[in-house]
Short mmCIF file of C-alpha atoms in Angstrom, two decimals:
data_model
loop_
_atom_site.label_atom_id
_atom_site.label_comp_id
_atom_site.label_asym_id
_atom_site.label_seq_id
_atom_site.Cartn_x
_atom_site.Cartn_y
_atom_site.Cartn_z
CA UNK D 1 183.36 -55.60 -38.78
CA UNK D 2 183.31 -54.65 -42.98
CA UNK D 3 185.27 -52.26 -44.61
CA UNK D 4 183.20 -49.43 -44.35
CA UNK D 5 182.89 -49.99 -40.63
CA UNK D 6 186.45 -50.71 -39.50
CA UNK D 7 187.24 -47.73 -41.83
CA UNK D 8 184.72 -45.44 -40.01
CA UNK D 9 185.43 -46.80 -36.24
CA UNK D 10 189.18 -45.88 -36.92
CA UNK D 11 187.87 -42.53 -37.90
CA UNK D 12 185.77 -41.33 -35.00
CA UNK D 13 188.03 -43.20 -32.25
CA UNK D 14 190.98 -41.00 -33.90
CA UNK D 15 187.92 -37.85 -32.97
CA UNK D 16 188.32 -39.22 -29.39
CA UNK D 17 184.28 -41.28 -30.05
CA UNK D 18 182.97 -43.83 -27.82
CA UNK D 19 182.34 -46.24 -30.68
CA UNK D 20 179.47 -49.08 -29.89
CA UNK D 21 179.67 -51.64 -33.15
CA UNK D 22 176.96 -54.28 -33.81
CA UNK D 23 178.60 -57.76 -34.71
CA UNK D 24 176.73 -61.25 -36.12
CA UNK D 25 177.46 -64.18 -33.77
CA UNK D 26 179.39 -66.20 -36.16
CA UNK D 27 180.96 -69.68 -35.45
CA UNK D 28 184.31 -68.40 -36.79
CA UNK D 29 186.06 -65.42 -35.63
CA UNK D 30 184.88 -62.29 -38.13
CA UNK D 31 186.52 -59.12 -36.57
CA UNK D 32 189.81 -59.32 -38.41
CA UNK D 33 189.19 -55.56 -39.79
CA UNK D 34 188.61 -54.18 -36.29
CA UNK D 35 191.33 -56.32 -34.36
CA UNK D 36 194.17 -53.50 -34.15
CA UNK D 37 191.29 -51.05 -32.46
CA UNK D 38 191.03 -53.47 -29.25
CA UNK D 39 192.44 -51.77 -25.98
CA UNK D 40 194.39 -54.64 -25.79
CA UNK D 41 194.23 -56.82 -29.43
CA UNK D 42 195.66 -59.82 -27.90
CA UNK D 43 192.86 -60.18 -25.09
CA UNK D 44 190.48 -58.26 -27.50
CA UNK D 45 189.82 -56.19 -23.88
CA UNK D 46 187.76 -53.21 -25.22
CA UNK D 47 188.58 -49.80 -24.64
CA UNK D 48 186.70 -46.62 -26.50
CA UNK D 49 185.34 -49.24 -29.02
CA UNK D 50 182.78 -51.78 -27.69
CA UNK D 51 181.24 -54.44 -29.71
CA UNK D 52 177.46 -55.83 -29.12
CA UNK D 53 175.92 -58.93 -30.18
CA UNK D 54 173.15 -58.22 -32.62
CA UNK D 55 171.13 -58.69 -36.29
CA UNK D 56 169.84 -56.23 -38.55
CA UNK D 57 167.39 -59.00 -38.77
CA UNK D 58 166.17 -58.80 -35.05
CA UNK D 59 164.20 -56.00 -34.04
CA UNK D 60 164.23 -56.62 -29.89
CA UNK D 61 168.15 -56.64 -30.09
CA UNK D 62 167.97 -53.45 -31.59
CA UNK D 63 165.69 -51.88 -29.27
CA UNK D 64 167.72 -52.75 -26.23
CA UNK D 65 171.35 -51.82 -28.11
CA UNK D 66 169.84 -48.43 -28.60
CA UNK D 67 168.27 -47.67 -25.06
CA UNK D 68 171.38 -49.36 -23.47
CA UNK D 69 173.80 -47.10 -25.48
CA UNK D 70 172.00 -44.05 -26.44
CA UNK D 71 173.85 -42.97 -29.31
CA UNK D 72 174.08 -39.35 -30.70
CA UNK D 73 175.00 -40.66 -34.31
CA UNK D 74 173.94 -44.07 -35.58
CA UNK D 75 175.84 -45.31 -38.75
CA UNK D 76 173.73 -47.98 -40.77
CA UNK D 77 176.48 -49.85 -42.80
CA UNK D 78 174.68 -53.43 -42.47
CA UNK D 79 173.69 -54.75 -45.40
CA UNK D 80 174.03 -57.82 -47.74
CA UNK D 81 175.93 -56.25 -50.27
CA UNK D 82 177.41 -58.62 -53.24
CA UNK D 83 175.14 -57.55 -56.05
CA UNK D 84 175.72 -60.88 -57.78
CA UNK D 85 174.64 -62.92 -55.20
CA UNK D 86 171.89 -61.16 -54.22
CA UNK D 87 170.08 -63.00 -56.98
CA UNK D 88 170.78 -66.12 -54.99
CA UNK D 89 169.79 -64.60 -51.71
CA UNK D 90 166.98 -62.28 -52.53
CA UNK D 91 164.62 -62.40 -49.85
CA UNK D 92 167.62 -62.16 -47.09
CA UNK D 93 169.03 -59.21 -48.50
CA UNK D 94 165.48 -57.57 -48.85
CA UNK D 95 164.89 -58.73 -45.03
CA UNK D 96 168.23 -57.30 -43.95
CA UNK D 97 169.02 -54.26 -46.50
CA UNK D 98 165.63 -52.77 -46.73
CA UNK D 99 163.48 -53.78 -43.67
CA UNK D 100 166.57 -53.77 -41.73
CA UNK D 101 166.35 -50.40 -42.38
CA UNK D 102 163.43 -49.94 -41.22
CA UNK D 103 163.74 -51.67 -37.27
CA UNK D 104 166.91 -49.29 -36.80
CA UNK D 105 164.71 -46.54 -37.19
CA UNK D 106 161.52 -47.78 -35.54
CA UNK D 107 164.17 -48.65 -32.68
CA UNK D 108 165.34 -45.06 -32.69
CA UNK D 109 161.79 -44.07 -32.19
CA UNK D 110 161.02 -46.85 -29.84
CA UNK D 111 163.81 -45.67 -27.50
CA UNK D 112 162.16 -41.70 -27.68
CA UNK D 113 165.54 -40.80 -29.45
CA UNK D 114 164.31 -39.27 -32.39
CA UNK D 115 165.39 -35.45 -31.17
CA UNK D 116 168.64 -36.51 -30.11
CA UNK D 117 170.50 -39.10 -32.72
CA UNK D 118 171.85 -38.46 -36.25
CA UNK D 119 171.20 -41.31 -38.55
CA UNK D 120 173.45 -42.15 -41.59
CA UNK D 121 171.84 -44.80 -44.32
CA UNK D 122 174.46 -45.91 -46.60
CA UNK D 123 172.81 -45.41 -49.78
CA UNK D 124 174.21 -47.03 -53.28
CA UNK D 125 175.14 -46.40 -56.88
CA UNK D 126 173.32 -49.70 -57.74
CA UNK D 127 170.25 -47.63 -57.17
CA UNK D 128 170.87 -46.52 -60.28
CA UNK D 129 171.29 -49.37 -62.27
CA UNK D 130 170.25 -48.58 -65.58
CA UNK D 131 171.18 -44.86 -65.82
CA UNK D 132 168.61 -42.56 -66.73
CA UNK D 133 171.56 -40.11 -66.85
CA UNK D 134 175.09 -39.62 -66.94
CA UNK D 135 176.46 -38.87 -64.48
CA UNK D 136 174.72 -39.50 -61.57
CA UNK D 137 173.43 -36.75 -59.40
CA UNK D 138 171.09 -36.05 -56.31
CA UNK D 139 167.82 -35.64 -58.93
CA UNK D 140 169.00 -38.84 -61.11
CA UNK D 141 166.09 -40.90 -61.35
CA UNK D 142 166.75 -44.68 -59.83
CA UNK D 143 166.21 -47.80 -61.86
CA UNK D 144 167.98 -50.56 -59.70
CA UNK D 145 168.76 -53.84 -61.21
CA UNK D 146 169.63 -56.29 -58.74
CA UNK D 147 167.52 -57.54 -55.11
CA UNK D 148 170.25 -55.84 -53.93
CA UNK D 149 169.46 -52.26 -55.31
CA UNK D 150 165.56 -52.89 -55.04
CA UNK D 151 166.44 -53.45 -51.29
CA UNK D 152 168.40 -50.40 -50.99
CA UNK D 153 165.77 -48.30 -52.51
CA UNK D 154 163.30 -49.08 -50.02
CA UNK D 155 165.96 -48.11 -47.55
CA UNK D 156 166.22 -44.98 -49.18
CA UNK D 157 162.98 -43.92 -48.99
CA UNK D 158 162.24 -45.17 -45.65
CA UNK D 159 164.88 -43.12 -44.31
CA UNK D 160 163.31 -40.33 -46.17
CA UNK D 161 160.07 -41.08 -44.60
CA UNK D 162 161.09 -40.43 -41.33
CA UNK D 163 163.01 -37.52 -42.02
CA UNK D 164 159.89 -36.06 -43.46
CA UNK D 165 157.14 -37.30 -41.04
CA UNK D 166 159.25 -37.51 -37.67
CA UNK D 167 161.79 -34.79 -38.04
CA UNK D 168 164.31 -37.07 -37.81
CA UNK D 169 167.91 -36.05 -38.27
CA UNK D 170 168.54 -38.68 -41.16
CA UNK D 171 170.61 -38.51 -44.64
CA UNK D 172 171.66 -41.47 -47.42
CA UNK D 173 174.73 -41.13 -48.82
CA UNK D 174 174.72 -42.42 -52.01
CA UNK D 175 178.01 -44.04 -51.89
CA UNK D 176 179.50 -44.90 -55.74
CA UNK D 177 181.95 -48.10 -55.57
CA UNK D 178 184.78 -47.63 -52.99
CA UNK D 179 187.60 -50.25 -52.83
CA UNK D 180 190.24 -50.56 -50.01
CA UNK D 181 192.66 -54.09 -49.12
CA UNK D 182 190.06 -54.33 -46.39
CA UNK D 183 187.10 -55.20 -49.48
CA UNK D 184 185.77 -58.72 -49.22
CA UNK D 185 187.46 -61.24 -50.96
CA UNK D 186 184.24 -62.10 -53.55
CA UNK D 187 184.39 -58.63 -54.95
CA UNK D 188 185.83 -57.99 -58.34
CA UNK D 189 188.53 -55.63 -57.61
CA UNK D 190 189.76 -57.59 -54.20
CA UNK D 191 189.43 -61.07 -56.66
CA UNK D 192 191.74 -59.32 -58.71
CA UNK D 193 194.35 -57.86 -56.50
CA UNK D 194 194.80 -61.05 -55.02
CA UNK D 195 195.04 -63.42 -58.00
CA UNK D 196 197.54 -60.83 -59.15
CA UNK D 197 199.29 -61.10 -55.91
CA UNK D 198 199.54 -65.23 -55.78
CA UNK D 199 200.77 -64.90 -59.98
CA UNK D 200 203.50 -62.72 -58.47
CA UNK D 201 204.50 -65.10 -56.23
CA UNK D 202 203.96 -67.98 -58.40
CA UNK D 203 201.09 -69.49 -56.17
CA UNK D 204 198.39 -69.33 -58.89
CA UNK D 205 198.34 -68.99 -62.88
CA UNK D 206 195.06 -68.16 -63.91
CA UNK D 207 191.73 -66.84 -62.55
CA UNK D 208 188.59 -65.92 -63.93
CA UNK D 209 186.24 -62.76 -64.07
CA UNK D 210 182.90 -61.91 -65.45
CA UNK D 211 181.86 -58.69 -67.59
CA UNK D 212 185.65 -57.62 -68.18
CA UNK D 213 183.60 -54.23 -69.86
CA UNK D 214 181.52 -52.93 -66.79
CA UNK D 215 182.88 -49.34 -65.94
CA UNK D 216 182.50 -48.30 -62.31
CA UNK D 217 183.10 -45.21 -60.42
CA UNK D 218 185.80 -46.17 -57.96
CA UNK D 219 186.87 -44.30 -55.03
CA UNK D 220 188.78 -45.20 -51.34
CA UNK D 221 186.77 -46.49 -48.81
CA UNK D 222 189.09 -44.32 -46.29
CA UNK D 223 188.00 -41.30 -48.03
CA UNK D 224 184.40 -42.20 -48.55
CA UNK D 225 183.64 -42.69 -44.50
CA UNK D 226 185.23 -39.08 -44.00
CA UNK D 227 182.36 -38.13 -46.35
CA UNK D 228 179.64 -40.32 -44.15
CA UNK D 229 180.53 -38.13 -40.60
CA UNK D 230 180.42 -34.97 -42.55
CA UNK D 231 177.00 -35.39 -43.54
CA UNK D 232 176.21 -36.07 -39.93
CA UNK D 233 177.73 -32.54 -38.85
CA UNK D 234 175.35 -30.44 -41.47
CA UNK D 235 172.60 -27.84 -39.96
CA UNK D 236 170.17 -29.30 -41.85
CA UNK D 237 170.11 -33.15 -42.93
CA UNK D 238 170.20 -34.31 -46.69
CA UNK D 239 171.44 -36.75 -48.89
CA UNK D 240 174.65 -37.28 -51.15
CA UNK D 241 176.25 -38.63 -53.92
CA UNK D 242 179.94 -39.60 -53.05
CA UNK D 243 181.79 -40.09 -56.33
CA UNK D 244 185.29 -39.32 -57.44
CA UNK D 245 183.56 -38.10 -60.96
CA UNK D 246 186.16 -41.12 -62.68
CA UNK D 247 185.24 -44.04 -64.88
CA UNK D 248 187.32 -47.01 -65.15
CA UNK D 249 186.83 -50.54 -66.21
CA UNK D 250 187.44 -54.13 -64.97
CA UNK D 251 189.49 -54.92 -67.52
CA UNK D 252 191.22 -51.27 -66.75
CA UNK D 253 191.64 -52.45 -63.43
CA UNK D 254 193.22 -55.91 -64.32
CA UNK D 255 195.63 -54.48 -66.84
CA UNK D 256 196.72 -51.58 -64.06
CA UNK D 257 196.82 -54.38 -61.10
CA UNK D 258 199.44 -56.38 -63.35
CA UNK D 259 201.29 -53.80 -64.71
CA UNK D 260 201.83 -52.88 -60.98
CA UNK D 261 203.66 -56.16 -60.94
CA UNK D 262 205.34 -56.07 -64.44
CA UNK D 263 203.51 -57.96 -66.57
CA UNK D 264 201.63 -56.77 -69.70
CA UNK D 265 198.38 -57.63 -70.30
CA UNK D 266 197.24 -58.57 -74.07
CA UNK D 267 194.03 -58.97 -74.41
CA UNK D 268 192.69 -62.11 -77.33
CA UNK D 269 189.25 -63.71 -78.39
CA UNK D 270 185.83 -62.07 -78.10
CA UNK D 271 182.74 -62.17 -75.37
CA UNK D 272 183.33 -65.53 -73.35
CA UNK D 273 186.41 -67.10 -75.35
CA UNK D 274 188.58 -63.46 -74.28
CA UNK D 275 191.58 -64.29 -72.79
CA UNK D 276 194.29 -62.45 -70.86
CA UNK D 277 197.37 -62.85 -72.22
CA UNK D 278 201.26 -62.12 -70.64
CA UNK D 279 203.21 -60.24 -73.32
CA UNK D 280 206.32 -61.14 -71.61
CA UNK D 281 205.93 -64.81 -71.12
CA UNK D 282 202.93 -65.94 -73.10
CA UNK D 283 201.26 -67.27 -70.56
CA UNK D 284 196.98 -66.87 -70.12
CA UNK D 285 196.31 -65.61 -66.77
CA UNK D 286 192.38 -64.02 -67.08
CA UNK D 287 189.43 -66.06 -68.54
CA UNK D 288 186.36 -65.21 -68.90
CA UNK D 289 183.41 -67.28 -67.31
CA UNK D 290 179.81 -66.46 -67.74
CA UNK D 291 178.89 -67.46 -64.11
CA UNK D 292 180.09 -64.36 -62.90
CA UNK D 293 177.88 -62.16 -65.40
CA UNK D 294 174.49 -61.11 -63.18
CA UNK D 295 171.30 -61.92 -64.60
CA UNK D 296 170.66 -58.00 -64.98
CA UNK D 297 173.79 -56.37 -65.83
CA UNK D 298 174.51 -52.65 -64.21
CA UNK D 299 177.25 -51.68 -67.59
CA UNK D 300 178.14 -47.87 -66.01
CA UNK D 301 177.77 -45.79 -63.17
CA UNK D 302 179.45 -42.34 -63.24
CA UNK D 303 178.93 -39.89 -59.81
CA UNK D 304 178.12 -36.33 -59.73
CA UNK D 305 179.13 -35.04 -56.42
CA UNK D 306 179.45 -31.23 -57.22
CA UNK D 307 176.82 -31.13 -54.06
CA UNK D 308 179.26 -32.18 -51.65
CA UNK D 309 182.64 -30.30 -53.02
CA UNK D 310 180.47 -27.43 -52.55
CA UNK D 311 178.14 -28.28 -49.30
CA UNK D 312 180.84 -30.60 -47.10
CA UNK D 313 184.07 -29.69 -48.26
CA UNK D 314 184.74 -33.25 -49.73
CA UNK D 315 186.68 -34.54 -52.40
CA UNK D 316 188.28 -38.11 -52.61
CA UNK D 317 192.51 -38.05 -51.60
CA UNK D 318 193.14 -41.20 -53.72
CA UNK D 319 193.51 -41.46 -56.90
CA UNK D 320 192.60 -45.00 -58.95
CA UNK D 321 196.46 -45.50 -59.40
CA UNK D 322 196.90 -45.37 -55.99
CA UNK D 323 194.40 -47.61 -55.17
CA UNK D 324 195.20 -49.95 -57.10
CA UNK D 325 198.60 -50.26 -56.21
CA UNK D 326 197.80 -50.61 -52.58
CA UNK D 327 195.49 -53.28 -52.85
CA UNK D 328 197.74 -55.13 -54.92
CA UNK D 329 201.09 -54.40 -52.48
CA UNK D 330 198.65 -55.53 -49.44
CA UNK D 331 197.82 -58.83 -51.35
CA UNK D 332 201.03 -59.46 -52.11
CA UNK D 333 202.66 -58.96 -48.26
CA UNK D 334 199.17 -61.13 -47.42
CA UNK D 335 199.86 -63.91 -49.52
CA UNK D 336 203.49 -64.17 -48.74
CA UNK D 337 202.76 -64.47 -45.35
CA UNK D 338 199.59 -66.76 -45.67
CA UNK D 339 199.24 -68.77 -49.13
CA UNK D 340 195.95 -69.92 -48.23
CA UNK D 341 194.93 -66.34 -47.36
#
């Protein structure tokens, strides 16, 4: 039910897949992303894409998913994945993002499946953190910064582990930021396209961001779950860095999301009295507010993936202008339709 994973059940329903998902119980509805893939959305009746109750959290749930469904590819896209407030939630994300990790693949093994499924870990930039190189390649040493990257590493390496003791068929992709309108609302870019969206239509006037300096690698989720199959349809498994090679900022991304709409961005003040100012009408629509800074700060993350040009015939479609004018025109039709959105 993310991005990544209504993104990637589009993809291999479109390759005529039987597509099992795992979903949290949740006391609110939380399949909005996957709602168009029903057989019939209004009766969410099921068709080649069947949902199953279940926790990363929960190793017997796990175990009888798997024997029940007896996949030949197994995607691992769960995670707790806001950086930020994986400070506040350190020990769930390390329960759920690293040993997580590790019950999908004792459950693979549990099940006597370990000759017959493909696994895909989805790896992160934040493991990283505090480059050790630039860019960042297969061979960059990882420094992670966050729970949230400490997590992942252990994920990466347990996935490694049973590739190398067990034979498994099993590959990270080390996946650098990718952005789509489908990104979760708390997320920097999505915060943005939306505030942008309700200044357009004159439901808001001013929002406010952290570190307006980080610089990420951004890419399109769309593209980037291309990138996870194609990993899975290699002779021999191994892990990749999916990048689009670009460096942007936040602030780059404000000033692009409302120029999109018109409005020019002047930028006044230093560190936590900056402001973002409309040339046109004077008006301050960005603050900053040091809340939203993380304890440990990740400042730039730049991906290397020569290895997969050259080894899966990837390369990202969608350019950071593009990108950012989608997510804006999607917040914009959203909020028109739904203020409250």
């Amino acid at each position: 039910s993310s991005q990544d994973g209504s993104y990637l059940a589009e993809f291999l329903l479109e390759k005529g897949y039987e597509v099992h998902g795992i979903v949290r119980r949740s006391s609110s509805f939380n399949t909005g992303r996957i709602e168009h893939l029903y057989k019939n959305p209004q009766a969410h009746t099921e068709g080649n894409m069947k949902l199953h109750y279940g926790d990363l959290t929960d190793s017997t749930c796990l175990v009888k998913i798997i024997n029940e469904v007896k996949p030949t590819e197994i995607y691992n896209l769960g995670a707790q994945s806001h950086v930020k407030i994986s400070f506040d939630l350190a020990e769930y994300t390390a329960d759920v993002d690293g040993v997580g990790t590790l019950r999908l693949l004792d459950a693979i093994k549990t099940c006597g499946l370990i000759n017959s499924v493909k696994f895909y870990q989805a790896s992160t930039s934040e493991l990283f953190g505090k480059v050790q190189e630039i860019p960042q390649k297969e061979t960059t040493p990882f420094y992670p910064r966050s729970p949230y990257g400490a997590a992942k590493l252990y994920a990466y390496w347990i996935v490694v582990n049973f590739r190398e003791a067990y034979n498994l068929f099993a590959v990270n992709g080390i996946l650098f930021n990718h952005e789509s309108p489908r990104r979760g609302a708390n997320f920097v870019t999505r915060k943005i396209s939306r505030s942008v969206a309700k200044i357009h239509l004159g439901q808001l006037d001013c929002f406010s961001l952290g570190n307006l300096d980080a610089k990420r690698d951004w890419g399109h989720a769309r593209d980037y779950v291309e990138a996870m199959w194609l990993m899975l349809q290699t002779d021999e498994p191994e892990d990749f860095v999916i990048a689009t090679g670009e460096v942007h900022s936040v602030r780059e991304f404000v000033e692009k999301s409302f120029k999109h709409i018109g409005k020019t961005i002047v930028w006044e003040g230093k560190n936590e009295n900056e402001v973002g100012r409309c040339k046109e009408t004077g008006k301050i629509h960005v603050t900053v507010n040091h809340k939203y800074y993380r304890p440990t700060e990740v400042d730039f993350l730049q991906g290397d993936c020569t290895k997969a040009r050259q080894k899966l015939n990837w390369k990202p479609r969608v350019t950071f202008d593009e990108l950012v004018r989608e997510m804006v025109d999607a917040d914009v039709e959203l909020m028109r339709n739904n203020p409250n959105a």
